[in-house]
Coordinates of C-alpha atoms in Angstrom, one line a residue:
X1 CA 0.0 0.0 -0.1
X2 CA 1.3 3.4 -0.7
X3 CA 2.8 5.5 2.0
X4 CA 1.5 8.9 2.9
X5 CA 4.1 11.7 3.4
X6 CA 3.2 14.5 6.1
X7 CA 5.2 17.4 5.5
X8 CA 5.3 20.6 7.7
X9 CA 4.1 23.8 6.1
X10 CA 4.0 26.1 9.0
X11 CA 5.0 26.1 12.8
X12 CA 5.0 28.2 15.9
X13 CA 7.5 27.5 18.4
X14 CA 7.4 23.8 17.6
X15 CA 10.4 22.1 19.7
X16 CA 11.0 19.4 16.9
X17 CA 9.9 20.3 13.4
X18 CA 10.8 23.1 11.0
X19 CA 9.1 23.7 7.7
X20 CA 9.9 21.0 5.0
X21 CA 10.4 18.3 7.7
X22 CA 8.4 15.1 7.0
X23 CA 7.0 11.9 8.4
X24 CA 6.1 9.1 6.1
X25 CA 3.1 6.9 7.2
X26 CA 2.4 3.3 6.3
X27 CA 0.0 2.5 9.2
X28 CA 0.4 1.4 11.8
X29 CA 4.1 2.4 11.3
X30 CA 5.5 5.8 10.9
X31 CA 9.2 7.1 10.4
X32 CA 10.8 10.3 10.3
X33 CA 12.5 11.5 6.7
X34 CA 16.2 11.7 6.9
X35 CA 16.4 10.3 10.5
X36 CA 13.9 13.0 11.9
X37 CA 12.5 12.1 15.3
X38 CA 9.0 10.9 15.5
X39 CA 6.6 13.0 17.9
X40 CA 4.3 10.8 19.7
X41 CA 1.6 13.5 19.7
X42 CA 1.8 14.4 16.0
X43 CA 2.2 10.6 15.0
X44 CA -1.1 9.8 16.7
X45 CA -3.2 12.6 15.0
X46 CA -1.6 12.2 11.5
X47 CA -1.6 8.4 11.5
X48 CA -5.6 8.6 11.6
X49 CA -5.6 11.2 8.6
X50 CA -3.1 8.9 6.8
X51 CA -5.2 5.9 7.2
X52 CA -8.3 7.9 5.7
X53 CA -6.6 9.1 2.6
X54 CA -5.3 5.4 2.2
X55 CA -9.0 4.6 2.6
X56 CA -9.8 6.8 -0.4
X57 CA -10.3 10.2 1.3
X58 CA -9.2 13.1 -0.9
X59 CA -5.8 14.6 0.3
X60 CA -7.2 18.0 -0.3
X61 CA -9.1 17.7 2.8
X62 CA -5.8 17.3 4.7
X63 CA -3.6 20.1 3.2
X64 CA -3.2 22.0 6.6
X65 CA -3.7 19.3 9.3
X66 CA -3.0 21.0 12.6
X67 CA -1.3 19.7 15.7
X68 CA -1.2 21.3 18.9
X69 CA -0.4 18.5 21.2
X70 CA 2.4 20.2 23.1
X71 CA 3.9 23.8 23.8
X72 CA 4.1 24.5 20.0
X73 CA 2.0 24.3 17.0
X74 CA 2.5 22.8 13.6
X75 CA 0.5 22.5 10.4
X76 CA 1.0 19.4 8.1
X77 CA 0.2 18.8 4.3
X78 CA -0.6 15.1 4.0
X79 CA -0.5 13.6 0.4
X80 CA 0.5 10.2 -1.1
X81 CA 4.2 9.6 -1.6
X82 CA 5.0 9.9 -5.3
X83 CA 6.2 6.6 -6.8
X84 CA 9.9 6.2 -7.5
X85 CA 10.5 6.8 -11.3
X86 CA 10.2 3.5 -13.2
X87 CA 8.2 1.7 -10.5
X88 CA 4.7 2.4 -11.7
X89 CA 2.6 -0.6 -11.8
X90 CA 2.2 -1.6 -15.3
X91 CA -1.5 -1.7 -15.1
X92 CA -1.6 1.6 -13.4
X93 CA -1.0 3.7 -16.5
X94 CA -4.0 2.3 -18.0
X95 CA -6.4 2.0 -15.1
X96 CA -7.3 5.9 -15.0
X97 CA -8.4 5.9 -18.6
X98 CA -10.9 2.9 -18.0
X99 CA -14.5 3.7 -18.0
X100 CA -15.3 1.9 -15.0
X101 CA -12.5 3.7 -12.9
X102 CA -13.5 7.4 -14.2
X103 CA -13.3 9.9 -11.4
X104 CA -11.6 7.4 -8.9
X105 CA -9.0 9.1 -6.7
X106 CA -5.4 8.1 -7.3
X107 CA -5.1 6.5 -3.9
X108 CA -7.8 3.9 -4.7
X109 CA -6.1 3.2 -8.2
X110 CA -3.0 2.4 -6.3
X111 CA -5.0 0.0 -4.1
X112 CA -6.4 -1.7 -7.0
X113 CA -3.7 -1.8 -9.3
X114 CA -1.8 -5.0 -7.8
X115 CA -5.1 -6.9 -8.3
X116 CA -4.8 -6.3 -12.1
X117 CA -2.5 -8.2 -14.6
X118 CA -1.8 -7.3 -18.3
X119 CA -2.5 -9.8 -20.9
X120 CA -1.6 -9.6 -24.7
X121 CA -4.0 -10.9 -27.2
X122 CA -3.3 -11.5 -30.9
X123 CA -6.1 -10.6 -33.6
X124 CA -8.7 -13.2 -34.1
X125 CA -8.0 -14.6 -30.6
X126 CA -11.2 -15.6 -28.7
X127 CA -11.0 -14.2 -25.1
X128 CA -14.6 -15.2 -24.3
X129 CA -16.8 -17.8 -25.9
X130 CA -20.5 -17.9 -25.5
X131 CA -21.4 -20.2 -22.7
X132 CA -18.2 -19.8 -20.9
X133 CA -18.5 -19.5 -17.2
X134 CA -17.5 -16.1 -15.5
X135 CA -13.7 -16.0 -14.8
X136 CA -12.6 -12.5 -14.9
X137 CA -13.5 -8.8 -15.8
X138 CA -11.4 -7.5 -18.6
X139 CA -10.7 -3.9 -19.5
X140 CA -9.1 -3.0 -23.1
X141 CA -6.3 -1.1 -22.6
X142 CA -5.6 -0.7 -26.3
X143 CA -6.8 -2.3 -29.3
X144 CA -10.3 -3.4 -30.2
X145 CA -12.5 -6.5 -29.8
X146 CA -15.9 -7.6 -31.5
X147 CA -18.8 -9.1 -29.7
X148 CA -20.2 -11.7 -31.7
X149 CA -23.1 -14.2 -31.8
X150 CA -24.1 -17.0 -34.1
X151 CA -27.1 -17.2 -36.0
X152 CA -28.1 -20.6 -37.7
X153 CA -29.6 -18.9 -40.8
X154 CA -27.3 -15.7 -40.9
X155 CA -24.3 -17.1 -39.6
X156 CA -22.0 -15.0 -37.5
X157 CA -23.3 -11.5 -36.4
X158 CA -21.0 -8.8 -34.9
X159 CA -23.2 -7.0 -32.1
X160 CA -20.8 -4.2 -31.4
X161 CA -17.2 -3.6 -31.3
X162 CA -15.4 -2.5 -27.9
X163 CA -12.5 -0.1 -27.9
X164 CA -9.9 1.2 -25.4
X165 CA -11.5 2.1 -22.0
X166 CA -14.2 -0.3 -22.3
X167 CA -14.7 -3.5 -20.4
X168 CA -16.5 -6.7 -20.6
X169 CA -17.2 -10.0 -18.5
X170 CA -18.8 -7.9 -15.9
X171 CA -22.3 -9.0 -16.5
X172 CA -21.1 -12.8 -15.7
X173 CA -19.5 -11.8 -12.7
X174 CA -22.4 -9.8 -11.3
X175 CA -25.1 -12.2 -12.2
X176 CA -23.2 -15.6 -12.2
X177 CA -24.5 -16.5 -15.8
X178 CA -22.6 -17.9 -18.4
X179 CA -21.3 -15.5 -21.3
X180 CA -24.1 -14.4 -23.6
X181 CA -21.8 -13.8 -26.5
X182 CA -18.2 -14.4 -27.8
X183 CA -15.3 -11.5 -27.5
X184 CA -12.9 -11.8 -30.1
X185 CA -9.8 -9.6 -30.6
X186 CA -10.2 -7.6 -33.9
X187 CA -6.7 -5.9 -33.6
X188 CA -3.7 -6.7 -31.2
X189 CA -5.0 -5.8 -27.7
X190 CA -3.5 -5.2 -24.5
X191 CA -6.1 -6.2 -21.8
X192 CA -6.1 -5.6 -17.9
X193 CA -7.6 -8.6 -16.4
X194 CA -9.2 -8.7 -12.7
X195 CA -9.9 -12.2 -11.8
X196 CA -13.3 -13.4 -10.4
X197 CA -11.8 -14.2 -7.0
X198 CA -10.5 -10.8 -6.6
X199 CA -13.6 -9.0 -7.8
X200 CA -15.1 -8.8 -4.5
X201 CA -11.9 -7.2 -3.0
X202 CA -11.9 -4.6 -5.8
X203 CA -15.6 -3.4 -5.1
X204 CA -14.6 -3.0 -1.4
X205 CA -11.6 -1.0 -2.1
X206 CA -13.4 1.2 -4.8
X207 CA -17.1 1.4 -4.0
X208 CA -17.7 3.7 -6.6
X209 CA -16.8 0.9 -9.1
X210 CA -20.3 -0.5 -8.6
X211 CA -21.9 2.5 -9.7
X212 CA -19.6 2.8 -12.5
X213 CA -20.4 -0.8 -13.6
X214 CA -24.2 0.0 -13.6
X215 CA -23.5 3.0 -16.0
X216 CA -21.5 0.8 -18.2
X217 CA -24.0 -1.8 -18.3
X218 CA -26.9 0.7 -19.2
X219 CA -24.7 2.0 -21.9
X220 CA -23.7 -1.5 -23.2
X221 CA -27.3 -2.6 -23.5
X222 CA -28.2 0.4 -25.4
X223 CA -25.2 0.1 -27.9
X224 CA -25.0 -3.6 -28.1
X225 CA -28.5 -4.1 -29.1
X226 CA -28.7 -1.3 -31.5
X227 CA -28.8 -3.7 -34.3
X228 CA -31.6 -5.6 -32.6
X229 CA -33.7 -2.4 -32.2
X230 CA -33.1 -1.7 -36.0
X231 CA -34.2 -5.2 -36.7
X232 CA -37.1 -5.0 -34.6
X233 CA -38.4 -1.7 -35.9
X234 CA -38.9 -3.3 -39.2
X235 CA -40.7 -6.1 -37.7
X236 CA -38.1 -8.9 -38.7
X237 CA -38.0 -12.1 -36.9
X238 CA -35.2 -12.9 -34.3
X239 CA -34.0 -15.7 -32.1
X240 CA -33.6 -16.0 -28.5
X241 CA -30.4 -18.1 -29.1
X242 CA -28.9 -14.7 -30.2
X243 CA -30.3 -12.6 -27.7
X244 CA -31.6 -13.8 -24.4
X245 CA -35.3 -12.7 -23.2
X246 CA -33.9 -10.2 -20.4
X247 CA -31.7 -8.5 -22.9
X248 CA -34.3 -8.2 -25.3
X249 CA -36.5 -6.6 -22.9
X250 CA -33.6 -4.2 -21.5
X251 CA -33.1 -3.1 -25.6
X252 CA -36.9 -2.3 -25.8
X253 CA -36.8 -0.3 -22.5
X254 CA -33.7 1.4 -22.9
X255 CA -34.6 2.8 -26.3
X256 CA -38.2 3.6 -25.2
X257 CA -40.0 1.6 -28.0
X258 CA -43.6 1.2 -28.4
X259 CA -45.0 -2.0 -29.9
X260 CA -45.9 -5.6 -29.7
X261 CA -43.4 -8.3 -29.0
X262 CA -44.7 -11.7 -30.1
X263 CA -42.5 -14.7 -28.9
X264 CA -43.0 -18.3 -29.8
X265 CA -41.1 -21.3 -28.1
X266 CA -41.9 -25.0 -28.5
X267 CA -45.5 -24.7 -28.7
X268 CA -45.8 -21.9 -26.1
X269 CA -46.3 -18.3 -27.1
X270 CA -46.4 -14.9 -25.3
X271 CA -47.3 -11.4 -26.4
X272 CA -45.9 -8.3 -24.6
X273 CA -47.0 -5.0 -25.3
X274 CA -44.4 -2.1 -24.5
X275 CA -45.5 1.5 -24.4
X276 CA -42.5 4.1 -24.5
X277 CA -40.4 1.3 -23.1
X278 CA -42.4 0.1 -20.2
X279 CA -44.2 -3.2 -20.2
X280 CA -48.0 -2.6 -20.2
X281 CA -49.6 -6.1 -21.1
X282 CA -48.6 -9.5 -21.1
X283 CA -50.6 -12.2 -22.7
X284 CA -49.8 -15.9 -22.6
X285 CA -51.5 -18.9 -24.1
X286 CA -50.5 -20.7 -20.7
X287 CA -53.2 -18.8 -19.1
X288 CA -50.8 -17.5 -16.5
X289 CA -51.3 -14.1 -14.8
X290 CA -49.5 -11.3 -16.4
X291 CA -46.4 -10.9 -14.2
X292 CA -46.1 -14.7 -13.9
X293 CA -46.2 -15.0 -17.7
X294 CA -43.6 -12.5 -18.1
X295 CA -41.3 -14.3 -15.3
X296 CA -41.8 -17.5 -17.4
X297 CA -40.6 -15.8 -20.5
X298 CA -37.5 -14.8 -18.8
X299 CA -36.6 -18.4 -18.4
X300 CA -37.0 -19.3 -22.2
X301 CA -33.5 -20.3 -23.8
X302 CA -34.8 -20.9 -27.4
X303 CA -37.7 -19.2 -29.5
X304 CA -38.5 -17.0 -32.3
X305 CA -39.4 -13.2 -31.7
X306 CA -41.0 -10.7 -33.9
X307 CA -41.7 -7.0 -32.9
X308 CA -44.2 -5.1 -34.4
X309 CA -44.0 -1.2 -34.1
X310 CA -47.5 -0.2 -33.2
X311 CA -49.2 1.8 -30.6
X312 CA -52.6 0.9 -28.9
X313 CA -55.1 3.6 -28.5
X314 CA -56.6 2.3 -25.3
X315 CA -54.9 0.3 -22.9
X316 CA -55.0 -0.3 -19.1
X317 CA -51.5 -1.0 -17.3
X318 CA -52.3 -3.7 -14.5
X319 CA -48.7 -4.4 -13.6
X320 CA -47.4 -3.5 -10.2
X321 CA -43.8 -2.8 -11.0
X322 CA -42.1 -1.0 -13.9
X323 CA -40.1 -2.7 -16.6
X324 CA -36.8 -2.6 -14.6
X325 CA -38.4 -3.9 -11.4
X326 CA -40.0 -6.7 -13.3
X327 CA -36.6 -7.7 -14.7
X328 CA -34.9 -7.4 -11.2
X329 CA -37.5 -9.6 -9.9
X330 CA -37.4 -12.2 -12.6
X331 CA -33.6 -12.2 -12.2
X332 CA -34.0 -13.0 -8.3
X333 CA -36.3 -15.7 -9.3
X334 CA -33.9 -17.4 -11.8
X335 CA -31.0 -17.1 -9.3
X336 CA -33.3 -18.9 -6.8
X337 CA -34.1 -21.6 -9.3
X338 CA -30.5 -22.2 -10.2
X339 CA -29.5 -22.4 -6.4
X340 CA -32.3 -25.1 -5.9
X341 CA -31.3 -27.1 -9.0
X342 CA -27.7 -27.0 -7.7
X343 CA -28.9 -28.3 -4.1
X344 CA -30.9 -31.1 -5.7
X345 CA -27.9 -32.1 -7.7
X346 CA -25.3 -31.9 -5.0
X347 CA -27.0 -32.5 -1.9
X348 CA -25.4 -31.8 1.4
X349 CA -23.6 -34.8 3.1
X350 CA -25.7 -36.4 5.8

């Protein structure tokens, strides 16, 4: 962890320190720079401030930290000690340019840097394949990667292209689900990789990372599904094998679309009416209530869908939750279902 330097910027009759004297803190240890004596009163006060900066607090709040623990007085400026030339973590140079770490204080970046490692990828190399379990969060330091899906009729479809600063793999880490698409390097790439086992630690060290990931996810849904939206606006048939039900609903919601989504799957069918991106009506041939029919639809792995861009003149919304609320509840149910299946397949020892 990076040390914090406390430098005297002013003093009045301090018996130990002059302007420019400094202490180095790496809590719980402290040492004087150049053999300088350590004042117990100053060390106790400044150590608490140093710990807060290492925890992510802005050094700006500690530019004039006052110590008056004895007959004299002194003011200290606390700041992270600059790293020696050439000692910067390889990943650190690219971290600050990543969308998920935008605006994160440098002290927090220094804490998370050791968790990242660089990986060089050649063009056409597949980094993630559709169906792979979650293993890491990947961020592109340089280069471009394609997000691709496979359609039995159309062949390979490029959903979007990710560039330097973008990340991928975060959806699987957050949900525990397998990858929904294949990620393939378009050009030579340098990736910064955060392993699955280090993901909770990173979130704890950089709390704002969770908010950034939410923003990235929202932007990803809107960008990655542009091709789906364009196709649906023309009423063209699509397949759930390419885009899962939850992603399909998110695409309609984020783009504030209005129309009928008609889906068929192995003899079952459901029709969902959206108005300005919100689910207004759900009709199913199973006879289920609207919300239950919607949650059942989220479990479908195969099927054909068609979107008809029409607006109903009169309709009454009877659903209790908005679209995002329905999706969150549906995801919760899916997670509970998966956990139940795991317990059945692998019961606890008696």
